[in-house]
mmCIF file of C-alpha atoms in Angstrom:
data_model
loop_
_atom_site.group_PDB
_atom_site.id
_atom_site.type_symbol
_atom_site.label_atom_id
_atom_site.label_comp_id
_atom_site.label_asym_id
_atom_site.label_seq_id
_atom_site.Cartn_x
_atom_site.Cartn_y
_atom_site.Cartn_z
ATOM 1 C CA MET A 258 -77.124 205.112 -133.846
ATOM 2 C CA ILE A 259 -75.985 208.092 -134.589
ATOM 3 C CA LYS A 260 -72.866 210.019 -137.212
ATOM 4 C CA LEU A 261 -73.176 212.901 -138.622
ATOM 5 C CA THR A 262 -70.126 214.148 -140.615
ATOM 6 C CA ASN A 263 -69.063 217.735 -141.778
ATOM 7 C CA VAL A 264 -72.692 219.155 -141.046
ATOM 8 C CA ASN A 265 -73.039 222.669 -142.351
ATOM 9 C CA LYS A 266 -76.334 224.738 -141.346
ATOM 10 C CA PHE A 267 -76.840 228.289 -142.994
ATOM 11 C CA TYR A 268 -79.772 230.949 -142.066
ATOM 12 C CA PRO A 269 -80.310 234.069 -144.463
ATOM 13 C CA VAL A 270 -79.845 237.069 -142.509
ATOM 14 C CA GLY A 271 -80.909 240.112 -144.827
ATOM 15 C CA LYS A 272 -79.026 239.557 -147.844
ATOM 16 C CA THR A 273 -75.627 237.050 -145.862
ATOM 17 C CA ASN A 274 -75.949 234.045 -144.570
ATOM 18 C CA PHE A 275 -75.450 232.958 -140.728
ATOM 19 C CA GLN A 276 -73.743 229.572 -140.241
ATOM 20 C CA ALA A 277 -75.080 228.410 -137.264
ATOM 21 C CA LEU A 278 -73.492 224.878 -137.569
ATOM 22 C CA ALA A 279 -70.276 224.838 -138.647
ATOM 23 C CA ASP A 280 -68.261 221.528 -139.952
ATOM 24 C CA ILE A 281 -69.637 219.247 -137.294
ATOM 25 C CA ASP A 282 -68.216 215.659 -136.769
ATOM 26 C CA LEU A 283 -70.188 213.876 -134.361
ATOM 27 C CA GLU A 284 -71.069 210.241 -133.125
ATOM 28 C CA ILE A 285 -73.167 209.404 -130.657
ATOM 29 C CA GLY A 286 -73.580 205.478 -129.273
ATOM 30 C CA LYS A 287 -76.869 203.614 -127.929
ATOM 31 C CA GLY A 288 -77.362 204.307 -124.249
ATOM 32 C CA GLU A 289 -75.400 207.690 -123.727
ATOM 33 C CA PHE A 290 -76.294 210.313 -121.364
ATOM 34 C CA ILE A 291 -74.922 213.843 -123.307
ATOM 35 C CA SER A 292 -74.773 217.477 -122.692
ATOM 36 C CA ILE A 293 -74.539 219.833 -125.392
ATOM 37 C CA GLU A 294 -73.580 223.124 -123.294
ATOM 38 C CA GLY A 295 -72.293 226.618 -124.522
ATOM 39 C CA GLU A 296 -73.550 230.427 -124.881
ATOM 40 C CA SER A 297 -76.486 231.346 -126.291
ATOM 41 C CA GLY A 298 -76.050 231.534 -130.167
ATOM 42 C CA ALA A 299 -73.423 228.809 -129.870
ATOM 43 C CA GLY A 300 -75.905 226.530 -132.187
ATOM 44 C CA LYS A 301 -76.712 224.327 -129.302
ATOM 45 C CA SER A 302 -80.736 224.376 -129.909
ATOM 46 C CA THR A 303 -80.018 224.089 -133.943
ATOM 47 C CA LEU A 304 -77.795 220.729 -133.036
ATOM 48 C CA LEU A 305 -80.440 219.163 -131.158
ATOM 49 C CA HIS A 306 -83.277 219.900 -133.665
ATOM 50 C CA VAL A 307 -80.974 218.618 -137.027
ATOM 51 C CA LEU A 308 -80.841 215.293 -134.561
ATOM 52 C CA GLY A 309 -84.203 215.329 -133.997
ATOM 53 C CA LEU A 310 -85.278 215.729 -137.739
ATOM 54 C CA LEU A 311 -87.300 218.724 -137.061
ATOM 55 C CA ASP A 312 -84.905 220.954 -139.309
ATOM 56 C CA THR A 313 -82.765 220.185 -142.539
ATOM 57 C CA PHE A 314 -79.277 220.785 -142.862
ATOM 58 C CA ASP A 315 -77.196 222.340 -145.637
ATOM 59 C CA SER A 316 -74.273 219.871 -146.199
ATOM 60 C CA GLY A 317 -72.959 216.823 -144.640
ATOM 61 C CA GLU A 318 -73.785 213.276 -143.803
ATOM 62 C CA TYR A 319 -76.531 211.971 -140.756
ATOM 63 C CA TRP A 320 -77.032 208.556 -140.516
ATOM 64 C CA PHE A 321 -79.829 207.568 -137.827
ATOM 65 C CA GLU A 322 -79.575 203.847 -136.696
ATOM 66 C CA GLY A 323 -78.318 203.417 -140.490
ATOM 67 C CA THR A 324 -80.777 205.321 -142.470
ATOM 68 C CA ASP A 325 -79.176 208.225 -144.525
ATOM 69 C CA VAL A 326 -81.391 211.254 -143.200
ATOM 70 C CA ARG A 327 -80.200 213.216 -146.282
ATOM 71 C CA ARG A 328 -81.884 210.882 -148.730
ATOM 72 C CA MET A 329 -85.263 210.915 -146.765
ATOM 73 C CA GLY A 330 -87.961 213.077 -147.690
ATOM 74 C CA ASP A 331 -90.576 214.811 -145.277
ATOM 75 C CA ALA A 332 -92.807 212.401 -145.054
ATOM 76 C CA LYS A 333 -90.338 209.967 -143.996
ATOM 77 C CA ALA A 334 -88.101 212.206 -141.926
ATOM 78 C CA SER A 335 -91.365 212.449 -139.463
ATOM 79 C CA ALA A 336 -92.818 208.977 -139.566
ATOM 80 C CA LEU A 337 -89.104 208.064 -138.634
ATOM 81 C CA ARG A 338 -88.979 211.238 -135.914
ATOM 82 C CA ASN A 339 -92.547 209.507 -134.732
ATOM 83 C CA ARG A 340 -91.384 206.482 -134.245
ATOM 84 C CA ARG A 341 -88.091 206.596 -132.578
ATOM 85 C CA ILE A 342 -87.232 210.104 -130.783
ATOM 86 C CA GLY A 343 -89.333 211.365 -128.131
ATOM 87 C CA PHE A 344 -89.019 215.071 -126.824
ATOM 88 C CA VAL A 345 -88.728 217.003 -123.599
ATOM 89 C CA MET A 346 -88.801 221.102 -123.508
ATOM 90 C CA GLN A 347 -88.355 223.243 -120.967
ATOM 91 C CA ASP A 348 -91.577 224.684 -121.449
ATOM 92 C CA PHE A 349 -93.075 221.399 -121.308
ATOM 93 C CA ALA A 350 -95.031 221.893 -124.920
ATOM 94 C CA LEU A 351 -98.526 220.169 -123.109
ATOM 95 C CA ILE A 352 -102.012 221.227 -123.792
ATOM 96 C CA PRO A 353 -103.246 222.607 -120.552
ATOM 97 C CA HIS A 354 -107.097 222.093 -120.643
ATOM 98 C CA LYS A 355 -106.606 218.431 -121.738
ATOM 99 C CA THR A 356 -105.557 215.507 -119.344
ATOM 100 C CA VAL A 357 -102.779 214.188 -118.545
ATOM 101 C CA LEU A 358 -103.376 210.785 -120.647
ATOM 102 C CA PHE A 359 -104.552 212.625 -123.664
ATOM 103 C CA ASN A 360 -101.911 214.711 -123.578
ATOM 104 C CA VAL A 361 -99.712 211.635 -123.049
ATOM 105 C CA MET A 362 -101.173 209.449 -125.708
ATOM 106 C CA LEU A 363 -101.418 212.368 -128.227
ATOM 107 C CA PRO A 364 -98.022 210.656 -130.249
ATOM 108 C CA LEU A 365 -100.243 207.861 -130.878
ATOM 109 C CA LEU A 366 -103.592 209.114 -131.994
ATOM 110 C CA PHE A 367 -102.272 209.628 -135.664
ATOM 111 C CA SER A 368 -101.162 205.691 -135.898
ATOM 112 C CA LYS A 369 -103.269 202.595 -136.012
ATOM 113 C CA THR A 370 -103.085 201.721 -132.293
ATOM 114 C CA PRO A 371 -106.452 200.739 -131.096
ATOM 115 C CA LEU A 372 -107.327 203.479 -128.310
ATOM 116 C CA ARG A 373 -107.516 200.702 -125.577
ATOM 117 C CA GLY A 374 -103.742 199.723 -126.558
ATOM 118 C CA MET A 375 -103.029 203.280 -126.295
ATOM 119 C CA ARG A 376 -104.545 203.963 -123.016
ATOM 120 C CA LYS A 377 -102.781 200.756 -121.398
ATOM 121 C CA ARG A 378 -99.258 202.355 -122.891
ATOM 122 C CA ALA A 379 -100.102 205.814 -121.908
ATOM 123 C CA LEU A 380 -100.836 204.521 -118.163
ATOM 124 C CA ASP A 381 -97.703 202.423 -118.008
ATOM 125 C CA ALA A 382 -95.584 205.210 -119.244
ATOM 126 C CA LEU A 383 -97.283 207.492 -116.699
ATOM 127 C CA GLU A 384 -96.610 204.557 -113.838
ATOM 128 C CA GLN A 385 -93.099 204.545 -115.462
ATOM 129 C CA VAL A 386 -92.699 208.357 -114.331
ATOM 130 C CA GLY A 387 -94.318 207.998 -110.853
ATOM 131 C CA ILE A 388 -97.842 209.999 -111.432
ATOM 132 C CA ALA A 389 -100.198 207.307 -113.322
ATOM 133 C CA GLU A 390 -102.559 208.494 -110.367
ATOM 134 C CA GLN A 391 -102.955 211.588 -111.870
ATOM 135 C CA ALA A 392 -104.047 210.529 -115.629
ATOM 136 C CA GLY A 393 -107.412 212.085 -115.096
ATOM 137 C CA LYS A 394 -106.325 215.474 -114.340
ATOM 138 C CA ARG A 395 -106.095 218.671 -116.462
ATOM 139 C CA VAL A 396 -102.445 219.962 -116.986
ATOM 140 C CA ASN A 397 -103.023 222.749 -115.992
ATOM 141 C CA GLN A 398 -103.852 221.442 -112.364
ATOM 142 C CA LEU A 399 -100.189 220.066 -111.768
ATOM 143 C CA SER A 400 -97.488 220.880 -110.696
ATOM 144 C CA GLY A 401 -94.185 222.118 -112.883
ATOM 145 C CA GLY A 402 -92.507 218.886 -111.841
ATOM 146 C CA GLN A 403 -95.115 216.831 -112.527
ATOM 147 C CA ARG A 404 -95.956 218.414 -115.828
ATOM 148 C CA GLN A 405 -92.433 217.495 -116.782
ATOM 149 C CA ARG A 406 -92.818 213.968 -116.001
ATOM 150 C CA VAL A 407 -96.282 214.190 -118.166
ATOM 151 C CA ALA A 408 -93.486 215.256 -121.111
ATOM 152 C CA ILE A 409 -91.252 212.632 -120.121
ATOM 153 C CA ALA A 410 -94.355 209.648 -120.148
ATOM 154 C CA ARG A 411 -95.193 211.219 -123.411
ATOM 155 C CA ALA A 412 -91.663 210.841 -125.209
ATOM 156 C CA LEU A 413 -91.814 207.119 -123.434
ATOM 157 C CA ILE A 414 -95.023 206.111 -125.441
ATOM 158 C CA ILE A 415 -93.367 205.492 -128.214
ATOM 159 C CA GLU A 416 -90.896 203.333 -126.941
ATOM 160 C CA PRO A 417 -87.783 205.629 -128.524
ATOM 161 C CA ALA A 418 -84.374 204.934 -129.337
ATOM 162 C CA LEU A 419 -83.942 208.727 -128.339
ATOM 163 C CA ILE A 420 -84.738 211.264 -126.204
ATOM 164 C CA LEU A 421 -84.062 214.952 -126.841
ATOM 165 C CA ALA A 422 -84.189 217.169 -123.964
ATOM 166 C CA ASP A 423 -84.152 221.049 -124.741
ATOM 167 C CA GLU A 424 -83.213 222.699 -120.972
ATOM 168 C CA PRO A 425 -85.478 220.169 -119.080
ATOM 169 C CA THR A 426 -85.047 222.247 -115.907
ATOM 170 C CA GLY A 427 -84.913 225.153 -116.774
ATOM 171 C CA ALA A 428 -88.620 226.139 -115.573
ATOM 172 C CA LEU A 429 -88.045 223.912 -112.327
ATOM 173 C CA ASP A 430 -86.742 224.916 -108.851
ATOM 174 C CA SER A 431 -83.044 223.288 -107.945
ATOM 175 C CA GLN A 432 -85.002 220.048 -106.196
ATOM 176 C CA THR A 433 -87.180 219.528 -108.668
ATOM 177 C CA SER A 434 -84.547 219.329 -111.233
ATOM 178 C CA ARG A 435 -82.899 216.676 -109.342
ATOM 179 C CA GLN A 436 -85.909 214.361 -109.442
ATOM 180 C CA ILE A 437 -86.396 215.045 -113.157
ATOM 181 C CA LEU A 438 -82.372 214.405 -113.871
ATOM 182 C CA GLU A 439 -82.889 211.054 -111.329
ATOM 183 C CA LEU A 440 -85.790 210.408 -113.594
ATOM 184 C CA LEU A 441 -84.034 210.280 -116.706
ATOM 185 C CA THR A 442 -81.042 208.713 -115.544
ATOM 186 C CA LYS A 443 -82.662 206.012 -114.379
ATOM 187 C CA ILE A 444 -84.672 205.794 -118.086
ATOM 188 C CA ASN A 445 -81.298 205.664 -119.533
ATOM 189 C CA ALA A 446 -79.705 202.863 -117.611
ATOM 190 C CA ALA A 447 -82.728 200.598 -117.537
ATOM 191 C CA ARG A 448 -83.959 200.913 -120.381
ATOM 192 C CA GLY A 449 -80.269 202.152 -122.648
ATOM 193 C CA ILE A 450 -82.467 205.069 -124.226
ATOM 194 C CA THR A 451 -80.096 207.518 -125.530
ATOM 195 C CA VAL A 452 -80.391 210.834 -123.768
ATOM 196 C CA VAL A 453 -79.292 214.367 -125.348
ATOM 197 C CA THR A 454 -80.305 217.557 -123.427
ATOM 198 C CA VAL A 455 -79.511 220.849 -124.206
ATOM 199 C CA THR A 456 -78.197 223.281 -121.188
ATOM 200 C CA HIS A 457 -76.996 226.045 -119.444
ATOM 201 C CA SER A 458 -77.060 224.259 -116.403
ATOM 202 C CA LYS A 459 -74.007 222.663 -114.070
ATOM 203 C CA LEU A 460 -76.469 220.425 -112.073
ATOM 204 C CA VAL A 461 -77.774 218.750 -115.727
ATOM 205 C CA SER A 462 -74.233 218.843 -116.592
ATOM 206 C CA ASP A 463 -73.238 217.044 -113.907
ATOM 207 C CA TYR A 464 -75.783 214.295 -114.416
ATOM 208 C CA CYS A 465 -74.331 213.269 -117.834
ATOM 209 C CA ARG A 466 -71.316 210.880 -119.030
ATOM 210 C CA ARG A 467 -70.170 213.003 -121.425
ATOM 211 C CA LYS A 468 -70.268 216.695 -122.378
ATOM 212 C CA ILE A 469 -70.157 218.127 -125.721
ATOM 213 C CA VAL A 470 -69.395 222.491 -125.514
ATOM 214 C CA MET A 471 -70.123 224.065 -128.624
ATOM 215 C CA ALA A 472 -68.933 228.095 -129.721
ATOM 216 C CA ASP A 473 -69.559 229.694 -132.953
ATOM 217 C CA GLY A 474 -71.526 226.671 -134.642
ATOM 218 C CA ARG A 475 -68.353 224.166 -133.780
ATOM 219 C CA ILE A 476 -67.845 221.331 -131.545
ATOM 220 C CA VAL A 477 -64.892 222.310 -129.068
ATOM 221 C CA GLN A 478 -64.841 220.428 -126.874
ATOM 222 C CA ASP A 479 -65.859 216.755 -126.549
ATOM 223 C CA GLN A 480 -65.115 214.728 -123.678
ATOM 224 C CA ALA A 481 -66.478 212.060 -121.013
ATOM 225 C CA ALA A 482 -67.253 213.572 -117.782
ATOM 226 C CA PRO A 483 -67.764 211.131 -114.533
ATOM 227 C CA ALA A 484 -71.705 211.693 -113.367
ATOM 228 C CA SER A 485 -71.340 213.983 -109.799
ATOM 229 C CA ALA A 486 -71.135 211.554 -107.049
ATOM 230 C CA LEU A 487 -75.381 212.930 -106.280
ATOM 231 C CA ALA A 488 -76.106 210.967 -109.822
ATOM 232 C CA GLU A 489 -73.477 207.749 -108.882
ATOM 233 C CA GLY A 490 -75.636 207.420 -106.043
ATOM 234 C CA ILE A 491 -78.757 206.744 -108.118
#
């Protein structure tokens, strides 16, 4: 599904360049559930942004579902991202004063989907994450766990091949974190959606089937990791 070969990324810092990604070789298959771990500054978020077509890279190759990303212009990359990649962020990235339904429909508002079709897809996505009854509420009326479910529903509405989650439980308590991780695990298992999450949390790591550890912009460990007993019981 995804293949990165010798990918490098630099950021200008004063008169020098800081290498955020160094010679990244990575393959991700359909239906995997992966954690990307490492200390702050290791390159985790940069790698996630490259994977999500939110940021470019300076050298190397990136193939997404058979498409050479380097040969795509901004418009094609944006279209591919909007059709195939869903995002779940630590701060939820929702519009607080808008309704849950509006926030979930947002990825479709610039498509040619009729309003009735958008509403149905949004309600279906909210049903999948267990909060369809909250559709008419404003986001600022919800708990943190409910907001993250809205963010997951928004990611699901485009029927993505890939969900990228950046510290998806970072703003949640441990009980709510488990609920969100169980939800992501069920989505991964039932729909075959690939899930890649950046995390500092052992709890999140325990739910993932493969662990990638980064340091100084490099992948220093990449191994299959049996899910915890808690995750196995889902």
